[in-house]
Every structure is written in C-alpha cells, then in structure tokens.
mmCIF file of C-alpha atoms in Angstrom:
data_model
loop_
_atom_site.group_PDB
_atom_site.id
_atom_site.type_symbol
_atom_site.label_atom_id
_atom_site.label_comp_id
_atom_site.label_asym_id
_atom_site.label_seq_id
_atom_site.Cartn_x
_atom_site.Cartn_y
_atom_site.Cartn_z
ATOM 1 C CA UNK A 12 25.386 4.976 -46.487
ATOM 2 C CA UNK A 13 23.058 8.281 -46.599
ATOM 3 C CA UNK A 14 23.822 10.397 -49.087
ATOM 4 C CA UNK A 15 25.386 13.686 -48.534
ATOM 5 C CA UNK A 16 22.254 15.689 -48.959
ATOM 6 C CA UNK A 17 20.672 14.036 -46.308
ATOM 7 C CA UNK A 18 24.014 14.041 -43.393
ATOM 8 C CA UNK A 19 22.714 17.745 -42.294
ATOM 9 C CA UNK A 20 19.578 18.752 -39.800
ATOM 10 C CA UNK A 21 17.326 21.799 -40.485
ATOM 11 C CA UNK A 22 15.751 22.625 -37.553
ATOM 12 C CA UNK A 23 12.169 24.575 -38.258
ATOM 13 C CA UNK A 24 10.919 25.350 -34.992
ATOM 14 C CA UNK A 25 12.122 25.939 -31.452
ATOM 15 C CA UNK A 26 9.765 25.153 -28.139
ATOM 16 C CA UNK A 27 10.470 26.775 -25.033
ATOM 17 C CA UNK A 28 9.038 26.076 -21.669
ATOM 18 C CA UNK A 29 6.048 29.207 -20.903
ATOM 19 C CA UNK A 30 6.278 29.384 -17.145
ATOM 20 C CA UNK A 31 6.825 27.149 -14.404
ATOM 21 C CA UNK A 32 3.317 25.640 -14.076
ATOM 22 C CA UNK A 33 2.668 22.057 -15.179
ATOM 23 C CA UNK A 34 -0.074 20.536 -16.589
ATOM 24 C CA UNK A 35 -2.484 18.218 -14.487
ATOM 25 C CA UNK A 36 -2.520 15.868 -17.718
ATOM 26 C CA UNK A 37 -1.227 15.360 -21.190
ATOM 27 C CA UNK A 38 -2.324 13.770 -24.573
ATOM 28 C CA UNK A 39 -0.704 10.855 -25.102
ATOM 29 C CA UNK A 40 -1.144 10.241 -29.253
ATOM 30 C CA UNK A 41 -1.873 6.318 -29.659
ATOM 31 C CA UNK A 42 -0.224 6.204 -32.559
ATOM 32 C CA UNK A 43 3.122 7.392 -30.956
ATOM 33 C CA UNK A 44 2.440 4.804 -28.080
ATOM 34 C CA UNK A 45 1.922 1.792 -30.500
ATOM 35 C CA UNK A 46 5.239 2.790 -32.581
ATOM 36 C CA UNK A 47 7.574 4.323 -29.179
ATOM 37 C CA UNK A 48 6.369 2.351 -26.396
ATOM 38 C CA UNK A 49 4.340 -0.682 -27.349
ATOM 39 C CA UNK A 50 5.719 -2.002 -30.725
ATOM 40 C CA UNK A 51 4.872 -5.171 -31.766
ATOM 41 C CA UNK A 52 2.370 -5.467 -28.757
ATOM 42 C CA UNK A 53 5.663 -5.488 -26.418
ATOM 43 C CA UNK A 54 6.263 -2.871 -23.541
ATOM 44 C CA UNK A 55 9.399 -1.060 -24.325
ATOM 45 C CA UNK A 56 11.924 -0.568 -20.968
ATOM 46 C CA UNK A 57 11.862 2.963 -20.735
ATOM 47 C CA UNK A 58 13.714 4.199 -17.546
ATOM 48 C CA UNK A 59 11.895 6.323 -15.166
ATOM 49 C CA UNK A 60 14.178 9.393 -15.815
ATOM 50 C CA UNK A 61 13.467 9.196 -19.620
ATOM 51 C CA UNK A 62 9.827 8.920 -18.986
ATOM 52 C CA UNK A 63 10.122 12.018 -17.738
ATOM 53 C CA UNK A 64 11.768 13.513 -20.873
ATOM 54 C CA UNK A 65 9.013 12.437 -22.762
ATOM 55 C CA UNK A 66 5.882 13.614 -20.377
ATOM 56 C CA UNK A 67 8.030 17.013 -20.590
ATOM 57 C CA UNK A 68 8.079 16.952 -24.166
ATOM 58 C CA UNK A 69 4.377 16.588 -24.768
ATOM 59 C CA UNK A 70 3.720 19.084 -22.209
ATOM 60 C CA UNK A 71 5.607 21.649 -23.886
ATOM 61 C CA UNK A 72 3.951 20.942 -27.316
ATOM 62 C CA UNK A 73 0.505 20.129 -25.950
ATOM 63 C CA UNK A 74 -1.015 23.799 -27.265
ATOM 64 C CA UNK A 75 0.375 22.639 -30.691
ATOM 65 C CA UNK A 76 -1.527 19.216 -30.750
ATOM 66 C CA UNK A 77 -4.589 18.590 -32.802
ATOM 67 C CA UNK A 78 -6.867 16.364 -34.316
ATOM 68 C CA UNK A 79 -6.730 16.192 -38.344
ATOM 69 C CA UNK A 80 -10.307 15.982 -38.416
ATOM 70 C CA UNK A 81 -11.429 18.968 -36.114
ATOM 71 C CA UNK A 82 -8.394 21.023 -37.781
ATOM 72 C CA UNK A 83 -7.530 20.195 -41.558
ATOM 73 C CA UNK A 84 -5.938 23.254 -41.581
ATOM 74 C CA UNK A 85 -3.435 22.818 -39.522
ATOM 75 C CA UNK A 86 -2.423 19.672 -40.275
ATOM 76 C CA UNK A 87 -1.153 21.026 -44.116
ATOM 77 C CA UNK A 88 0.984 23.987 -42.566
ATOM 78 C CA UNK A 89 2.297 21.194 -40.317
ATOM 79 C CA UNK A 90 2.937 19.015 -43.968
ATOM 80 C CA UNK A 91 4.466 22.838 -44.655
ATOM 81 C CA UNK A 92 6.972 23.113 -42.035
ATOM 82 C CA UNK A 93 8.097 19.700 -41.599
ATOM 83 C CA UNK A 94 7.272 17.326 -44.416
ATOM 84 C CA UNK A 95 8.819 19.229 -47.539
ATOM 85 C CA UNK A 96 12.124 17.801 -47.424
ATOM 86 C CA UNK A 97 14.667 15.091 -45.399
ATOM 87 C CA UNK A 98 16.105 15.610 -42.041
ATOM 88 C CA UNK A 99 13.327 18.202 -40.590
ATOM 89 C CA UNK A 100 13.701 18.703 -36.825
ATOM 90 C CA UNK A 101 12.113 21.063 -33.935
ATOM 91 C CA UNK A 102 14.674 22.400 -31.159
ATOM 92 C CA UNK A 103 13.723 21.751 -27.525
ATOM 93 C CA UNK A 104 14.869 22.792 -24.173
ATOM 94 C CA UNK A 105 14.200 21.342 -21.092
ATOM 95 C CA UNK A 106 15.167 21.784 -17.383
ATOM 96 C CA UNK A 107 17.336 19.468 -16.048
ATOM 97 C CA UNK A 108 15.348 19.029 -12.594
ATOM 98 C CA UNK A 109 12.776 18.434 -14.214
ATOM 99 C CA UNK A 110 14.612 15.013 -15.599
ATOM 100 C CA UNK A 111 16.336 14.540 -12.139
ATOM 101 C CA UNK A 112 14.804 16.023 -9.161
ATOM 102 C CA UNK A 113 17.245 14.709 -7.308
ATOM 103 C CA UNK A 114 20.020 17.251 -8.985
ATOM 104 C CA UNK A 115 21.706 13.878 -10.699
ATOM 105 C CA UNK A 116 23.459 14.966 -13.528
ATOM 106 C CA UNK A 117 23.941 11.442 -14.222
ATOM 107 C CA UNK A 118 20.714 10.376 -14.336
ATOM 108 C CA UNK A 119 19.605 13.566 -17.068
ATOM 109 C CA UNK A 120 22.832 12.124 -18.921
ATOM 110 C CA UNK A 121 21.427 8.463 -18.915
ATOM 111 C CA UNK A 122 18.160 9.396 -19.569
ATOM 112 C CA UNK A 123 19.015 11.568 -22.978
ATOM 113 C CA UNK A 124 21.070 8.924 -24.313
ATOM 114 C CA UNK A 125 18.519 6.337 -24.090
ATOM 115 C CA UNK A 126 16.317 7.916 -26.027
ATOM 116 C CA UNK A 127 19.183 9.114 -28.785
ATOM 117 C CA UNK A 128 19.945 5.906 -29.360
ATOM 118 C CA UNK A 129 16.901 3.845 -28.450
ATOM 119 C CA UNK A 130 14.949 2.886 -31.955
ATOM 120 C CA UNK A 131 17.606 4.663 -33.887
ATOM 121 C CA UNK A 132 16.659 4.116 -37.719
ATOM 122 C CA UNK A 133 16.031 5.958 -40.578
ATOM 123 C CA UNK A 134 12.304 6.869 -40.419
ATOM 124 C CA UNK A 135 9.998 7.265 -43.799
ATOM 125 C CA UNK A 136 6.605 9.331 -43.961
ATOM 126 C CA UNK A 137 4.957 9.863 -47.040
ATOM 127 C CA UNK A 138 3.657 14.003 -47.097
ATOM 128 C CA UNK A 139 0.309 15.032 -48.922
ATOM 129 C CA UNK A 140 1.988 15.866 -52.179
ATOM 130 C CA UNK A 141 2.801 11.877 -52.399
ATOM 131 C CA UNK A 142 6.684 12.497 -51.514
ATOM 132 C CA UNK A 143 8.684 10.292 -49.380
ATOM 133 C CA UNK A 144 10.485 12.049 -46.409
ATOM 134 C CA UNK A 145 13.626 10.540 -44.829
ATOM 135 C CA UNK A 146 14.606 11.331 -41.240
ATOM 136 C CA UNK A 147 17.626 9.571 -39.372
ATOM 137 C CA UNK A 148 17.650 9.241 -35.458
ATOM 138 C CA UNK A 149 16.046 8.123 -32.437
ATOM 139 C CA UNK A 150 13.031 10.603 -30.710
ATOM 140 C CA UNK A 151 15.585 12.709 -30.146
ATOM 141 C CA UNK A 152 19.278 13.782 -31.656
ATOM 142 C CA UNK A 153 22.236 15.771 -30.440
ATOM 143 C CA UNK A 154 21.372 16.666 -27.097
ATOM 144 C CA UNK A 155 23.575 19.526 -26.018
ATOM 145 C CA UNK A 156 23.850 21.704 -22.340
ATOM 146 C CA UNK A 157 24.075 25.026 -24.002
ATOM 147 C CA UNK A 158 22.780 26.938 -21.240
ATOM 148 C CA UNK A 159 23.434 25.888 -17.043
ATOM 149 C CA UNK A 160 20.689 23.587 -15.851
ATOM 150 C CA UNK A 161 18.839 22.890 -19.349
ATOM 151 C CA UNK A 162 19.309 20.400 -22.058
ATOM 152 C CA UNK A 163 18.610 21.165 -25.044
ATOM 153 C CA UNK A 164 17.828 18.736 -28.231
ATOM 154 C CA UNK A 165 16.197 17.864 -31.222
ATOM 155 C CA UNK A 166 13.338 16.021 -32.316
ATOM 156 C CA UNK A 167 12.194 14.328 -35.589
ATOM 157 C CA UNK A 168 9.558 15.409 -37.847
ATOM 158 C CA UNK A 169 8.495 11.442 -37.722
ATOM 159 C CA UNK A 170 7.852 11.637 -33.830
ATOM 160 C CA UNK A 171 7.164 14.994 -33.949
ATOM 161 C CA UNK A 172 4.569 14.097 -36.060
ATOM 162 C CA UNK A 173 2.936 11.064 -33.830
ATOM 163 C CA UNK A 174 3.180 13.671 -30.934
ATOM 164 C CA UNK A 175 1.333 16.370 -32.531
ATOM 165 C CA UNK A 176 -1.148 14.856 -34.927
ATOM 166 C CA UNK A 177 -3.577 12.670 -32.353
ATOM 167 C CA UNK A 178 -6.661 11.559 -34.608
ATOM 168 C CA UNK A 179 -6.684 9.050 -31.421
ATOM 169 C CA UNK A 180 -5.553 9.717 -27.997
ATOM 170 C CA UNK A 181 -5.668 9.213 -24.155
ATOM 171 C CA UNK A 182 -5.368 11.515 -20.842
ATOM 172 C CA UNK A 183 -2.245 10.562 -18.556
ATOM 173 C CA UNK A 184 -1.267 12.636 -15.615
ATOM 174 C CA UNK A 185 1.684 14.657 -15.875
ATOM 175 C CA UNK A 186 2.429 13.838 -12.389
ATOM 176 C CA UNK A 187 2.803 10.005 -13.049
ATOM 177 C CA UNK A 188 6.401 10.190 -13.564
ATOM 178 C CA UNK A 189 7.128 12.269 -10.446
ATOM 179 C CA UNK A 190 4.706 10.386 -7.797
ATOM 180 C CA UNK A 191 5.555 6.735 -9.003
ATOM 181 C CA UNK A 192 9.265 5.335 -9.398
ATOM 182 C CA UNK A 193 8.615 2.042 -11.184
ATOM 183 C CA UNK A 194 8.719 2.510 -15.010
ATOM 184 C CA UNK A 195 6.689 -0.516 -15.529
ATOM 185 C CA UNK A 196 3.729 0.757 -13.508
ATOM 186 C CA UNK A 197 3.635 3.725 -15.546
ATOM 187 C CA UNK A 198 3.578 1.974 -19.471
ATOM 188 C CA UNK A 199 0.973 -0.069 -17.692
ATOM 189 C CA UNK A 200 -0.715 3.290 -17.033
ATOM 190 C CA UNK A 201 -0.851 4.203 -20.240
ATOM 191 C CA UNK A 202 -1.836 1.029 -21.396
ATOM 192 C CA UNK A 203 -4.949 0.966 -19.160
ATOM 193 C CA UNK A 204 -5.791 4.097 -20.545
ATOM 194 C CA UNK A 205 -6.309 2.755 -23.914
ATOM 195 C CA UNK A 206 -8.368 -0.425 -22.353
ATOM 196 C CA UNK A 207 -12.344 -0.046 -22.664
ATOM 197 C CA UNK A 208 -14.310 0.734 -19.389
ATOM 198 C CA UNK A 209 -15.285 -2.926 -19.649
ATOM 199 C CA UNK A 210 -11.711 -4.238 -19.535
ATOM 200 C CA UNK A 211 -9.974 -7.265 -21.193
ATOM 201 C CA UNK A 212 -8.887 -10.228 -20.413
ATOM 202 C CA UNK A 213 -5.243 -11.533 -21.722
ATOM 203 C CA UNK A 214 -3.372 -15.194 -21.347
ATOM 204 C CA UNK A 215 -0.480 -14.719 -18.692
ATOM 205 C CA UNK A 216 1.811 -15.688 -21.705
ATOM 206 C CA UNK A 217 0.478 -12.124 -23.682
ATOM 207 C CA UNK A 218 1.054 -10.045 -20.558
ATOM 208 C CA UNK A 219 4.592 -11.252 -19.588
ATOM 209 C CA UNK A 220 5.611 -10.517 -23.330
ATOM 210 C CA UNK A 221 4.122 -7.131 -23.353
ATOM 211 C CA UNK A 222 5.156 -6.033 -19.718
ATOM 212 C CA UNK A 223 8.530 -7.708 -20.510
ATOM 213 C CA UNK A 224 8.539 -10.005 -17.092
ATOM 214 C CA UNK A 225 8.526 -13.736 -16.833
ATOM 215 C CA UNK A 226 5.983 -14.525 -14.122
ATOM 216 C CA UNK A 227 5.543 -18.214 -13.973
ATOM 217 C CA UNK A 228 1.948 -18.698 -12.925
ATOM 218 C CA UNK A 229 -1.338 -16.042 -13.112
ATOM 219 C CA UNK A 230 -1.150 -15.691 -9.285
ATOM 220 C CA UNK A 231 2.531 -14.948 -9.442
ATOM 221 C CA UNK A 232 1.668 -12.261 -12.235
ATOM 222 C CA UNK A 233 -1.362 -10.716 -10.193
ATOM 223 C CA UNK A 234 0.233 -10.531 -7.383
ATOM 224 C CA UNK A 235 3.769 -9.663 -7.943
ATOM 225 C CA UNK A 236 2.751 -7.312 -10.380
ATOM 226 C CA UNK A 237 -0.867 -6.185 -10.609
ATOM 227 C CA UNK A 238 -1.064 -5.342 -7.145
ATOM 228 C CA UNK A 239 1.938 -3.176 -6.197
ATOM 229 C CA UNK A 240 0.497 -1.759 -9.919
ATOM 230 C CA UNK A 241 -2.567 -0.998 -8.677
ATOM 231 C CA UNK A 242 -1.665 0.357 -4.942
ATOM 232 C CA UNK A 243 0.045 3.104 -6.821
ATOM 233 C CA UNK A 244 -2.552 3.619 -9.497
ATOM 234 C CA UNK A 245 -5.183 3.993 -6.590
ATOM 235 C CA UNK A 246 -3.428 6.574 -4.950
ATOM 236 C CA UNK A 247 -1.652 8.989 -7.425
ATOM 237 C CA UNK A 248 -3.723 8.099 -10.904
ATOM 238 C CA UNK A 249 -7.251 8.674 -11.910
ATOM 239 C CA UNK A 250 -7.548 5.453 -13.521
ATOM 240 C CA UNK A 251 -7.236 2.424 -11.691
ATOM 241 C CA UNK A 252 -8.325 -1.401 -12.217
ATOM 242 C CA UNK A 253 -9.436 -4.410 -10.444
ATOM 243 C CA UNK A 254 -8.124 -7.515 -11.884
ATOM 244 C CA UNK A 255 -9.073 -11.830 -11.390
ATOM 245 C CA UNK A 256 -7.817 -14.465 -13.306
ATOM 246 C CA UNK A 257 -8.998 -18.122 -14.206
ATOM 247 C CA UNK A 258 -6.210 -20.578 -15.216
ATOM 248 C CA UNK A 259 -3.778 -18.257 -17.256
ATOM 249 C CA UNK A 260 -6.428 -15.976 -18.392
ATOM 250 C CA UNK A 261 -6.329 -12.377 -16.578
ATOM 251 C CA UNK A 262 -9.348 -10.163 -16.276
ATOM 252 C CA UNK A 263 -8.096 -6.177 -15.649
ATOM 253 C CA UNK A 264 -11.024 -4.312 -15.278
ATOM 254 C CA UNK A 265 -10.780 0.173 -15.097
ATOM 255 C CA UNK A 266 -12.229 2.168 -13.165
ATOM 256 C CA UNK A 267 -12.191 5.638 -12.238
ATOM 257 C CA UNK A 268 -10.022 7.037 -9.230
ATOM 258 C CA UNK A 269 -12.388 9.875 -7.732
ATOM 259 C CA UNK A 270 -9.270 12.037 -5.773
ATOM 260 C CA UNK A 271 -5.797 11.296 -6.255
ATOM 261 C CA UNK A 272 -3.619 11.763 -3.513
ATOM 262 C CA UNK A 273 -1.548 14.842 -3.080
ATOM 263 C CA UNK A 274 0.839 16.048 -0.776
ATOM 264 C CA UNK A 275 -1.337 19.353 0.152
ATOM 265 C CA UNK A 276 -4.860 16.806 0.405
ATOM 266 C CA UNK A 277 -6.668 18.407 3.212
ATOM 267 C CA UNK A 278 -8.353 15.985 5.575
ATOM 268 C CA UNK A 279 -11.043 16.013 8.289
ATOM 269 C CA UNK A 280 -8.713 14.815 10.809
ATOM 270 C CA UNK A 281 -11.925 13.412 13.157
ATOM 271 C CA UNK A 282 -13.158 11.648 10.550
ATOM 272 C CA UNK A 283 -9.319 10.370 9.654
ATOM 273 C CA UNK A 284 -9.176 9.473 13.401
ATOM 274 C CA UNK A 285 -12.329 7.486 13.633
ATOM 275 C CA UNK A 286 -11.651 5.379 10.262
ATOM 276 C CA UNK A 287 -8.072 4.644 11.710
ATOM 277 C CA UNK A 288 -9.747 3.523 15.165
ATOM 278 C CA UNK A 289 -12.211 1.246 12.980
ATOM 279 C CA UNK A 290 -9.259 -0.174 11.311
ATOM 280 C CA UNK A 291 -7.170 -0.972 14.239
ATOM 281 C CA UNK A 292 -10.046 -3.100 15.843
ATOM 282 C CA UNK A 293 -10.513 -4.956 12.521
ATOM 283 C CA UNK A 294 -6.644 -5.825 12.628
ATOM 284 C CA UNK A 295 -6.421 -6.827 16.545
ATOM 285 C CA UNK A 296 -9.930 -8.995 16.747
ATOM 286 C CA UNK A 297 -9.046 -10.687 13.257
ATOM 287 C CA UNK A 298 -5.549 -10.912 13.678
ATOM 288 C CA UNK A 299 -4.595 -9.257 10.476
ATOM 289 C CA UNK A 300 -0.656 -8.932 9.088
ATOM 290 C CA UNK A 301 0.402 -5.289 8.205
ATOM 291 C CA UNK A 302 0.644 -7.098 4.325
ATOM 292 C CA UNK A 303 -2.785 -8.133 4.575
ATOM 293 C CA UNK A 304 -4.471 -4.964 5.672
ATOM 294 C CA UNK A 305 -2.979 -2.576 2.701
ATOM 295 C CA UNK A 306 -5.657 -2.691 0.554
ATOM 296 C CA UNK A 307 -8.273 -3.327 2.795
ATOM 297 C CA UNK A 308 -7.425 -0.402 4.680
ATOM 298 C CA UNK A 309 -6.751 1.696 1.188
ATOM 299 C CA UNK A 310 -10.617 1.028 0.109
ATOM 300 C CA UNK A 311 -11.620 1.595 3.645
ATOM 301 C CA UNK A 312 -9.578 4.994 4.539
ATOM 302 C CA UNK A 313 -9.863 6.531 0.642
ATOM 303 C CA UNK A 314 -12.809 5.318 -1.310
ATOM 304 C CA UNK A 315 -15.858 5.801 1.002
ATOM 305 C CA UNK A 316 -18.754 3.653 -1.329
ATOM 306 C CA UNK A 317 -16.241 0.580 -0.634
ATOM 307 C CA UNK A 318 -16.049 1.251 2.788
ATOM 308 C CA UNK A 319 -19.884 1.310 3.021
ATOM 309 C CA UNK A 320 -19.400 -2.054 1.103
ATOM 310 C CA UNK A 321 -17.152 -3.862 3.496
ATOM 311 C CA UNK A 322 -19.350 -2.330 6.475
ATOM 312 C CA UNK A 323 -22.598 -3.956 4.763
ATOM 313 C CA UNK A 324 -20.293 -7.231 3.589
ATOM 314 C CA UNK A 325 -19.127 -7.109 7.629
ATOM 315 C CA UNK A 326 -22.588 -7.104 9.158
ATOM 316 C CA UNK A 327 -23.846 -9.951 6.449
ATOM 317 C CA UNK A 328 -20.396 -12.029 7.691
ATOM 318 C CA UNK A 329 -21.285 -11.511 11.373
ATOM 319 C CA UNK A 330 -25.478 -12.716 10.718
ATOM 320 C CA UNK A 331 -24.357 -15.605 8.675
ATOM 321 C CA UNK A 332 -22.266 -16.843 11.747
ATOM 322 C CA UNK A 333 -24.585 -16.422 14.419
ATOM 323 C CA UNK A 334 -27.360 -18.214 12.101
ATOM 324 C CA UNK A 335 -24.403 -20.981 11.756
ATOM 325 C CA UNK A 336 -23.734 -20.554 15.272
ATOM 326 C CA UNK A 337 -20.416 -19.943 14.744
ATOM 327 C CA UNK A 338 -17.741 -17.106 16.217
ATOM 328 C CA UNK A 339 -16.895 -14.986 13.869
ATOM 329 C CA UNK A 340 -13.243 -14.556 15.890
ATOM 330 C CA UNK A 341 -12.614 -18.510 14.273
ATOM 331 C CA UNK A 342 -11.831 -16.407 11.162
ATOM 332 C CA UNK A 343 -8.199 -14.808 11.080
ATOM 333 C CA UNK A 344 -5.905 -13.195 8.978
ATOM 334 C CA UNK A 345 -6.546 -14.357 5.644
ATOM 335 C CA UNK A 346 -9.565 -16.512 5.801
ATOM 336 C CA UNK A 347 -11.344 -13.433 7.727
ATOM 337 C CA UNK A 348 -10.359 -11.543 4.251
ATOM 338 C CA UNK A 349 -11.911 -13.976 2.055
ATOM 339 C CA UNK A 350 -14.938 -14.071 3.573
ATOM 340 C CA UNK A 351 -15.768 -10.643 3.384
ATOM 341 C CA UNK A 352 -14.524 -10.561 -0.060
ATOM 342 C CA UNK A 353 -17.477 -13.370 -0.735
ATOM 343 C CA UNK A 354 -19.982 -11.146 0.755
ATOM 344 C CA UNK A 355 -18.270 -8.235 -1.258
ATOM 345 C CA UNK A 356 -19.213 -9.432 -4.452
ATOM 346 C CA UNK A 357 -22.648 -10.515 -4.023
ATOM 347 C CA UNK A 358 -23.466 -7.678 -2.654
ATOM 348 C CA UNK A 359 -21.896 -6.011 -5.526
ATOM 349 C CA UNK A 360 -23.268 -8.047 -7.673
ATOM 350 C CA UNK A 361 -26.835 -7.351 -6.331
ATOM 351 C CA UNK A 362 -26.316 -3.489 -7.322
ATOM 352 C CA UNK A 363 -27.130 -1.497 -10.898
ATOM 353 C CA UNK A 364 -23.266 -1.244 -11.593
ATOM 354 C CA UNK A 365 -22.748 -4.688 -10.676
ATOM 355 C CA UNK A 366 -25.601 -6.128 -12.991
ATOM 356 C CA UNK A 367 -24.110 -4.625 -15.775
ATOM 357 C CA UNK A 368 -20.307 -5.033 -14.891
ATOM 358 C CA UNK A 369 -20.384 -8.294 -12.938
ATOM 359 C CA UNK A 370 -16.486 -8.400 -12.599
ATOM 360 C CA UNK A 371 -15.811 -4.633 -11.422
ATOM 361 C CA UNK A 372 -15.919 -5.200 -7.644
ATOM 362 C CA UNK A 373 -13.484 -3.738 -5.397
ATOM 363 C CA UNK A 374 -10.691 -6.416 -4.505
ATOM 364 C CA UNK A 375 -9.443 -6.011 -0.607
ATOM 365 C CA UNK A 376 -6.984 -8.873 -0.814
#
C-alpha cells in the first residue's frame, strides 16, 4: 500500500491546444516507444482511437520537446518542475473530435480508459540530485469532461518525461491516425521509422511476436500483412518499404514516399487519363484480376521512376519473346506479373541505387 504522502497529485503545468492547425509531423521520443509501445521487443495493441490521444498529446507538447544535449538547460528546470518530489503531473485538454471524428462518445470513452489503465504501475526515475521519484498510473490519470466537447486529463512526470526529453527520436505524420484505420499498420509505422535506410531482416517467429499476429508461414506474413501495410504506407506516409523473404527470414527494406496522398492533391487530369488508358490495356491483353493490378497500377499511376521501370522492364519482356519466338499474350494474370517483376530487378539492379542497395526494388506483385 502507498503511503499517505504519496495518495495525492500535484499538477505543475497545464497544456492547452494554440489554434486549430495541426502539425504535418511529430517527434516520436524512442525511448517512450521502446517503454509505451514496443516493450520487451513486442507491439503493444493500442486501439486506433487511443492512437490518436497520444499523436494529440505530442502535438500539443511538441514546442516543449528537446534534446538534453543541444539544451542542458532546459532539461534541469524540467528536473525543477517535475522531478523534486512524488506524484508530479501536467494537466491536458483535448478535443473530443479530435479522438472520434465520427462524434462517438463511446469511442473517446474507450479510448481514455485504455490508456488509464493500460501499464498501470508505480513508475521510478531517479532526478539529478540522486533522489528517487515515485509516480502511480498509466500515461494518463483521471480523465474528466469538465468543459462540453473536451477531455481533460493528466499525465505523469515518468511519460511526460520520455515525451519531452528525446536525446533520440523519429518523424511520424500527424495525419497517420486520421488517414489509416488499422492500428497495427500504424506501430509498424513507427517501427519502420526507427529501421536504417538499409533495412533488416527478422525470422517470421520475431515479427509475429512483435506485431502480435500468428501468421503461419513467411508468405502468409508478407502477404496478409506486409502488403495491405504497405498499400497504405505508399499512399498516406512518407516512409514506405519493400519487403522479400527466404525461408522464414523477412527482408523490409525503407524507402522514401515522394507525395503523400491528400484529399485536395491536384492532378493533371490528361496525364491521369492517359496513365489510366495505359493501365486498362495492360489489364484486358494480360488478363489481369482487379487483386492483381493494385500495386502494379499504384507504382504505375503515383511513383513515375517505377513507371519508367515497368515501361523499360515491358519492352525487355516483349524483345525476349520475339527472340524466343514466343507471344507475349501466352503470359496472363500472374505469370505476366512475374515476368516483368524479373526484368524489374535486373534492371534495377543494373542502376547506381541498385548496386549499392541490391534488395530495394519496387515490388508490383
């Protein structure tokens, strides 16, 4: 049992939301990532809707982060404010449609008590004068509707902490949480965003205990879940991957997304007209399923140095079979995919970025 000195909250500082405008990113701290979302190597199962609360509450503290090392100073008046004694919280208030754009006041309900009670422990931190400070909770405590449409609550100096003080950190859109509804594709997000430009490669064993699914094969896990990943990474992230596996080992490889999609992206409709024309003759002379063209026609319509790519891979295809005196039209659906893929990658492959990453080629399967 706590003792009595430590069953009360001080609250030291109170964030308010400055405007309507949101950020185009935020600054996700890796230490809060490793502790909140990723302990023990494992993805957490964060709902969507509290996903949200958290993107919100970074935004809204984002002018307050630093790094110790660029700002010493500021890291003692945070020891100051909230490492001098037990039970030191911040107050903040955030708009309910913000949490549920829908207007669900079930959902904002769910969402806040997930995160009260989700890792609720007593949390130590040691401050620069060598003392131990005790705080009780989850990331957040008490949440209360003290005002129509807003919740407000309060937030540890422990997390507080791992949200503010980023020696280490990585850029996620804000927007993530609003333009994707799986909760899974977004902790992969953020776990791509901590991977080197080179990528990794992780047994299927690893990635079903992190990810928290139970895929039982490497295909199964690519494409069940790295695809439908990646389809929503390439069109509302700036950070997307390609991914191949051998076995049970899975390569994921990043790279970056030039324009994310937006509801107010402008197009050059002629242009838009004559890509979709291209498209349709590639699905009625090869006989292609609407499953099989999505990412083909993704890299074709929205990244235009992989279209060039699949033109160049096409026209090698097409020489190859007349050499082989062979109609290209004996290659549908699938099998017409593969073989372009083939010529994909050595082509790739014969290129400056393809020397030195030999793996990064676009995947239109």
């Amino acid at each position: 049992m706590a003792d009595t000195e430590m069953n009360f909250k001080m609250i030291r500082k109170i964030f308010e939301e400055k405007g309507d405008r949101s950020p185009e990113r935020i600054r996700l701290g890796n230490a809060f990532v490793d502790d909140f979302i990723f302990e023990d190597q494992a993805a957490a199962d964060i709902p969507i809707n509290a996903l949200r609360v958290i993107f919100n509450i970074v935004s809204m503290i984002s002018a307050e982060q630093f790094r110790p090392e660029d700002r010493p100073h500021q890291l003692s008046l945070f020891d100051e404010e909230f490492e001098t004694d037990h039970n030191i919280f911040a107050s903040l208030k955030i708009r309910n449609s913000k949490i549920s754009p829908s207007g669900s006041t079930q959902q904002v309900i769910d969402a806040y008590e997930f995160l009260t009670k989700f890792k609720m422990a007593w949390y130590k931190s040691v401050n620069a004068k060598g003392k131990e400070i005790k705080t009780f909770g989850g990331l957040i405590s008490t949440p209360s509707y003290d005002q129509r449409g807003y919740t407000r609550f309060l937030i540890s100096s422990y997390w507080l902490k791992k949200l503010m003080v980023i020696p280490e950190y990585n850029y996620v859109l804000y927007n993530l949480v609003y333009n994707i509804s799986n909760n899974k594709h977004i902790i992969f997000a953020i776990w791509l965003s901590k991977l080197p430009i080179a990528g990794t490669s992780v047994k299927l064993s690893n990635l079903n205990k992190k990810f928290g699914v139970n895929y039982k094969t490497a295909n199964d896990f690519c494409f069940k879940f790295l695809k439908p990943a990646r389809i929503n990474l390439n069109k509302f992230n700036n950070l997307s991957f390609n991914y191949k596996y051998s076995k049970d080992l899975i390569s994921i490889l990043p790279y970056h997304v030039k324009e994310v999609k937006t509801f107010n992206l402008v197009v050059d409709v002629s242009e838009q007209s004559k890509l979709t024309r291209r498209l349709r003759y590639f699905r009625k002379r090869y006989v292609l399923e609407q499953n099989e063209m999505e990412l083909f026609t993704y890299h074709y319509k929205n990244i235009p140095q992989t279209r060039i790519l699949i033109e160049r891979a096409f026209s090698e295809f097409k020489k190859m079979n007349r050499l082989q005196k062979v109609r290209s039209t004996e290659f549908k659906g699938l099998s017409f995919l593969q073989k372009i893929q083939e010529y994909i990658i050595v082509l790739y492959r014969d290129t400056k970025v393809g020397k030195l990453l030999p793996n990064g080629y676009p995947t239109i399967i």
